[in-house]
């Protein structure tokens, strides 16, 4: 009903290449990331976004520092465990998306190779 990550066109752009980006390319990518974060944040019910690197360290967030650190550490572990369970059940499979719904929040986790996108929203928002 109000899932920001499931809306068409809500995709976090990131470079797939390992090559060094030219300064103008990096600025363009950062601009795309900022634009995407603003677009996701503008959805009803979105309370915060955290981007976590492969080591579980938050690299960008719209939430306060202490909360960001908690979400990054705990959800990195959860996503790793969920990925492990999926692979144990079927070694040819992989985790692509994880949604956790609590009484207060809906937490959507989109793990990628080099980072993980976390969106926290109010599950009771009106569409």
PDB file of C-alpha atoms in Angstrom:
ATOM      1  CA  UNK A   1       0.000   0.000   0.000  1.00  0.00           C
ATOM      2  CA  UNK A   2       2.635   2.606   0.936  1.00  0.00           C
ATOM      3  CA  UNK A   3       5.957   0.848   0.334  1.00  0.00           C
ATOM      4  CA  UNK A   4       8.433   3.391  -1.014  1.00  0.00           C
ATOM      5  CA  UNK A   5      10.807   0.772  -2.424  1.00  0.00           C
ATOM      6  CA  UNK A   6       8.071  -0.959  -4.373  1.00  0.00           C
ATOM      7  CA  UNK A   7       6.981   2.165  -6.212  1.00  0.00           C
ATOM      8  CA  UNK A   8       7.874   2.198  -9.922  1.00  0.00           C
ATOM      9  CA  UNK A   9      10.952   4.245 -10.622  1.00  0.00           C
ATOM     10  CA  UNK A  10      12.296   4.155  -7.064  1.00  0.00           C
ATOM     11  CA  UNK A  11      15.735   2.735  -7.757  1.00  0.00           C
ATOM     12  CA  UNK A  12      18.993   3.713  -6.134  1.00  0.00           C
ATOM     13  CA  UNK A  13      21.496   4.322  -8.896  1.00  0.00           C
ATOM     14  CA  UNK A  14      25.038   3.213  -8.339  1.00  0.00           C
ATOM     15  CA  UNK A  15      28.043   2.579 -10.563  1.00  0.00           C
ATOM     16  CA  UNK A  16      28.584  -1.082 -11.458  1.00  0.00           C
ATOM     17  CA  UNK A  17      32.112  -0.473 -12.649  1.00  0.00           C
ATOM     18  CA  UNK A  18      35.277  -0.850 -10.555  1.00  0.00           C
ATOM     19  CA  UNK A  19      37.048   1.757 -12.722  1.00  0.00           C
ATOM     20  CA  UNK A  20      37.947   5.059 -11.174  1.00  0.00           C
ATOM     21  CA  UNK A  21      35.300   7.609 -11.913  1.00  0.00           C
ATOM     22  CA  UNK A  22      36.258  10.936 -13.378  1.00  0.00           C
ATOM     23  CA  UNK A  23      35.505  13.852 -11.025  1.00  0.00           C
ATOM     24  CA  UNK A  24      32.521  14.940 -13.116  1.00  0.00           C
ATOM     25  CA  UNK A  25      31.190  11.353 -13.183  1.00  0.00           C
ATOM     26  CA  UNK A  26      31.433  11.105  -9.376  1.00  0.00           C
ATOM     27  CA  UNK A  27      29.588  14.381  -8.961  1.00  0.00           C
ATOM     28  CA  UNK A  28      26.885  13.115 -11.346  1.00  0.00           C
ATOM     29  CA  UNK A  29      26.550   9.842  -9.410  1.00  0.00           C
ATOM     30  CA  UNK A  30      26.357  11.685  -6.067  1.00  0.00           C
ATOM     31  CA  UNK A  31      23.753  13.985  -7.548  1.00  0.00           C
ATOM     32  CA  UNK A  32      21.746  10.924  -8.687  1.00  0.00           C
ATOM     33  CA  UNK A  33      22.040   9.401  -5.206  1.00  0.00           C
ATOM     34  CA  UNK A  34      20.879  12.629  -3.542  1.00  0.00           C
ATOM     35  CA  UNK A  35      17.992  12.931  -5.985  1.00  0.00           C
ATOM     36  CA  UNK A  36      16.979   9.314  -5.347  1.00  0.00           C
ATOM     37  CA  UNK A  37      17.146   9.795  -1.566  1.00  0.00           C
ATOM     38  CA  UNK A  38      14.935  12.885  -1.847  1.00  0.00           C
ATOM     39  CA  UNK A  39      12.470  10.991  -4.037  1.00  0.00           C
ATOM     40  CA  UNK A  40      12.250   8.040  -1.614  1.00  0.00           C
ATOM     41  CA  UNK A  41      12.001  10.398   1.385  1.00  0.00           C
ATOM     42  CA  UNK A  42       9.082  12.200  -0.222  1.00  0.00           C
ATOM     43  CA  UNK A  43       6.877   9.076  -0.116  1.00  0.00           C
ATOM     44  CA  UNK A  44       4.202   9.079   2.571  1.00  0.00           C
ATOM     45  CA  UNK A  45       5.275   7.397   5.770  1.00  0.00           C
ATOM     46  CA  UNK A  46       9.026   7.307   5.078  1.00  0.00           C
ATOM     47  CA  UNK A  47      10.771   8.096   8.345  1.00  0.00           C
ATOM     48  CA  UNK A  48      14.371   7.527   7.332  1.00  0.00           C
ATOM     49  CA  UNK A  49      16.859   6.067   4.879  1.00  0.00           C
ATOM     50  CA  UNK A  50      20.255   4.547   5.593  1.00  0.00           C
ATOM     51  CA  UNK A  51      22.861   3.404   3.063  1.00  0.00           C
ATOM     52  CA  UNK A  52      25.312   0.923   4.574  1.00  0.00           C
ATOM     53  CA  UNK A  53      28.564  -0.234   2.972  1.00  0.00           C
ATOM     54  CA  UNK A  54      29.624  -3.896   2.684  1.00  0.00           C
ATOM     55  CA  UNK A  55      31.347  -3.706   6.102  1.00  0.00           C
ATOM     56  CA  UNK A  56      28.143  -2.614   7.837  1.00  0.00           C
ATOM     57  CA  UNK A  57      29.225   1.012   8.211  1.00  0.00           C
ATOM     58  CA  UNK A  58      26.609   3.668   7.438  1.00  0.00           C
ATOM     59  CA  UNK A  59      27.800   5.886   4.590  1.00  0.00           C
ATOM     60  CA  UNK A  60      24.694   8.049   4.141  1.00  0.00           C
ATOM     61  CA  UNK A  61      21.610   8.581   6.262  1.00  0.00           C
ATOM     62  CA  UNK A  62      18.632  10.845   6.761  1.00  0.00           C
ATOM     63  CA  UNK A  63      18.328   9.726  10.396  1.00  0.00           C
ATOM     64  CA  UNK A  64      20.171  10.913  13.496  1.00  0.00           C
ATOM     65  CA  UNK A  65      23.609   9.430  14.168  1.00  0.00           C
ATOM     66  CA  UNK A  66      22.823   7.064  17.056  1.00  0.00           C
ATOM     67  CA  UNK A  67      19.750   5.617  15.357  1.00  0.00           C
ATOM     68  CA  UNK A  68      21.677   5.285  12.077  1.00  0.00           C
ATOM     69  CA  UNK A  69      24.439   3.312  13.789  1.00  0.00           C
ATOM     70  CA  UNK A  70      21.918   0.973  15.448  1.00  0.00           C
ATOM     71  CA  UNK A  71      20.029   0.303  12.225  1.00  0.00           C
ATOM     72  CA  UNK A  72      23.250  -0.199  10.240  1.00  0.00           C
ATOM     73  CA  UNK A  73      24.804  -2.671  12.679  1.00  0.00           C
ATOM     74  CA  UNK A  74      21.691  -4.723  13.418  1.00  0.00           C
ATOM     75  CA  UNK A  75      20.211  -4.819   9.935  1.00  0.00           C
ATOM     76  CA  UNK A  76      23.557  -5.712   8.343  1.00  0.00           C
ATOM     77  CA  UNK A  77      23.678  -8.777  10.577  1.00  0.00           C
ATOM     78  CA  UNK A  78      20.037  -9.612   9.846  1.00  0.00           C
ATOM     79  CA  UNK A  79      20.541  -9.310   6.074  1.00  0.00           C
ATOM     80  CA  UNK A  80      23.681 -11.483   6.221  1.00  0.00           C
ATOM     81  CA  UNK A  81      21.807 -14.146   8.189  1.00  0.00           C
ATOM     82  CA  UNK A  82      18.802 -13.989   5.839  1.00  0.00           C
ATOM     83  CA  UNK A  83      21.138 -14.319   2.814  1.00  0.00           C
ATOM     84  CA  UNK A  84      22.816 -17.298   4.475  1.00  0.00           C
ATOM     85  CA  UNK A  85      19.444 -18.986   5.103  1.00  0.00           C
ATOM     86  CA  UNK A  86      18.349 -18.435   1.489  1.00  0.00           C
ATOM     87  CA  UNK A  87      21.620 -19.928   0.195  1.00  0.00           C
ATOM     88  CA  UNK A  88      21.435 -22.868   2.626  1.00  0.00           C
ATOM     89  CA  UNK A  89      17.974 -23.697   1.310  1.00  0.00           C
ATOM     90  CA  UNK A  90      19.066 -23.305  -2.315  1.00  0.00           C
ATOM     91  CA  UNK A  91      22.729 -22.616  -3.201  1.00  0.00           C
ATOM     92  CA  UNK A  92      21.623 -21.278  -6.605  1.00  0.00           C
ATOM     93  CA  UNK A  93      19.451 -18.593  -4.982  1.00  0.00           C
ATOM     94  CA  UNK A  94      20.254 -15.240  -3.354  1.00  0.00           C
ATOM     95  CA  UNK A  95      18.525 -12.652  -1.184  1.00  0.00           C
ATOM     96  CA  UNK A  96      17.246  -9.684  -3.184  1.00  0.00           C
ATOM     97  CA  UNK A  97      14.898  -7.935  -0.754  1.00  0.00           C
ATOM     98  CA  UNK A  98      13.906  -8.247   2.888  1.00  0.00           C
ATOM     99  CA  UNK A  99      10.926  -6.642   4.617  1.00  0.00           C
ATOM    100  CA  UNK A 100      10.454  -6.603   8.382  1.00  0.00           C
ATOM    101  CA  UNK A 101       7.185  -5.279   9.747  1.00  0.00           C
ATOM    102  CA  UNK A 102       6.814  -4.383  13.410  1.00  0.00           C
ATOM    103  CA  UNK A 103       4.056  -2.673  15.354  1.00  0.00           C
ATOM    104  CA  UNK A 104       5.746   0.709  14.845  1.00  0.00           C
ATOM    105  CA  UNK A 105       7.723   0.424  11.594  1.00  0.00           C
ATOM    106  CA  UNK A 106       8.149  -1.333   8.312  1.00  0.00           C
ATOM    107  CA  UNK A 107      11.828  -1.797   7.493  1.00  0.00           C
ATOM    108  CA  UNK A 108      12.728  -2.556   3.901  1.00  0.00           C
ATOM    109  CA  UNK A 109      16.211  -3.781   3.109  1.00  0.00           C
ATOM    110  CA  UNK A 110      17.611  -3.964  -0.413  1.00  0.00           C
ATOM    111  CA  UNK A 111      21.039  -5.621  -0.269  1.00  0.00           C
ATOM    112  CA  UNK A 112      23.392  -5.105  -3.205  1.00  0.00           C
ATOM    113  CA  UNK A 113      26.988  -6.210  -3.762  1.00  0.00           C
ATOM    114  CA  UNK A 114      28.732  -3.119  -2.381  1.00  0.00           C
ATOM    115  CA  UNK A 115      26.023  -1.562  -0.230  1.00  0.00           C
ATOM    116  CA  UNK A 116      22.650  -2.057   1.399  1.00  0.00           C
ATOM    117  CA  UNK A 117      19.724   0.343   1.210  1.00  0.00           C
ATOM    118  CA  UNK A 118      17.441   0.524   4.256  1.00  0.00           C
ATOM    119  CA  UNK A 119      14.150   2.418   4.295  1.00  0.00           C
ATOM    120  CA  UNK A 120      12.190   2.793   7.511  1.00  0.00           C
ATOM    121  CA  UNK A 121       8.562   3.814   7.205  1.00  0.00           C
ATOM    122  CA  UNK A 122       5.326   3.977   9.126  1.00  0.00           C
ATOM    123  CA  UNK A 123       3.281   0.901   8.105  1.00  0.00           C
ATOM    124  CA  UNK A 124       0.042   2.693   8.954  1.00  0.00           C
ATOM    125  CA  UNK A 125       0.429   5.533   6.454  1.00  0.00           C
ATOM    126  CA  UNK A 126      -2.476   6.327   4.156  1.00  0.00           C
ATOM    127  CA  UNK A 127      -1.922   5.878   0.421  1.00  0.00           C
TER     128      UNK A 127
END
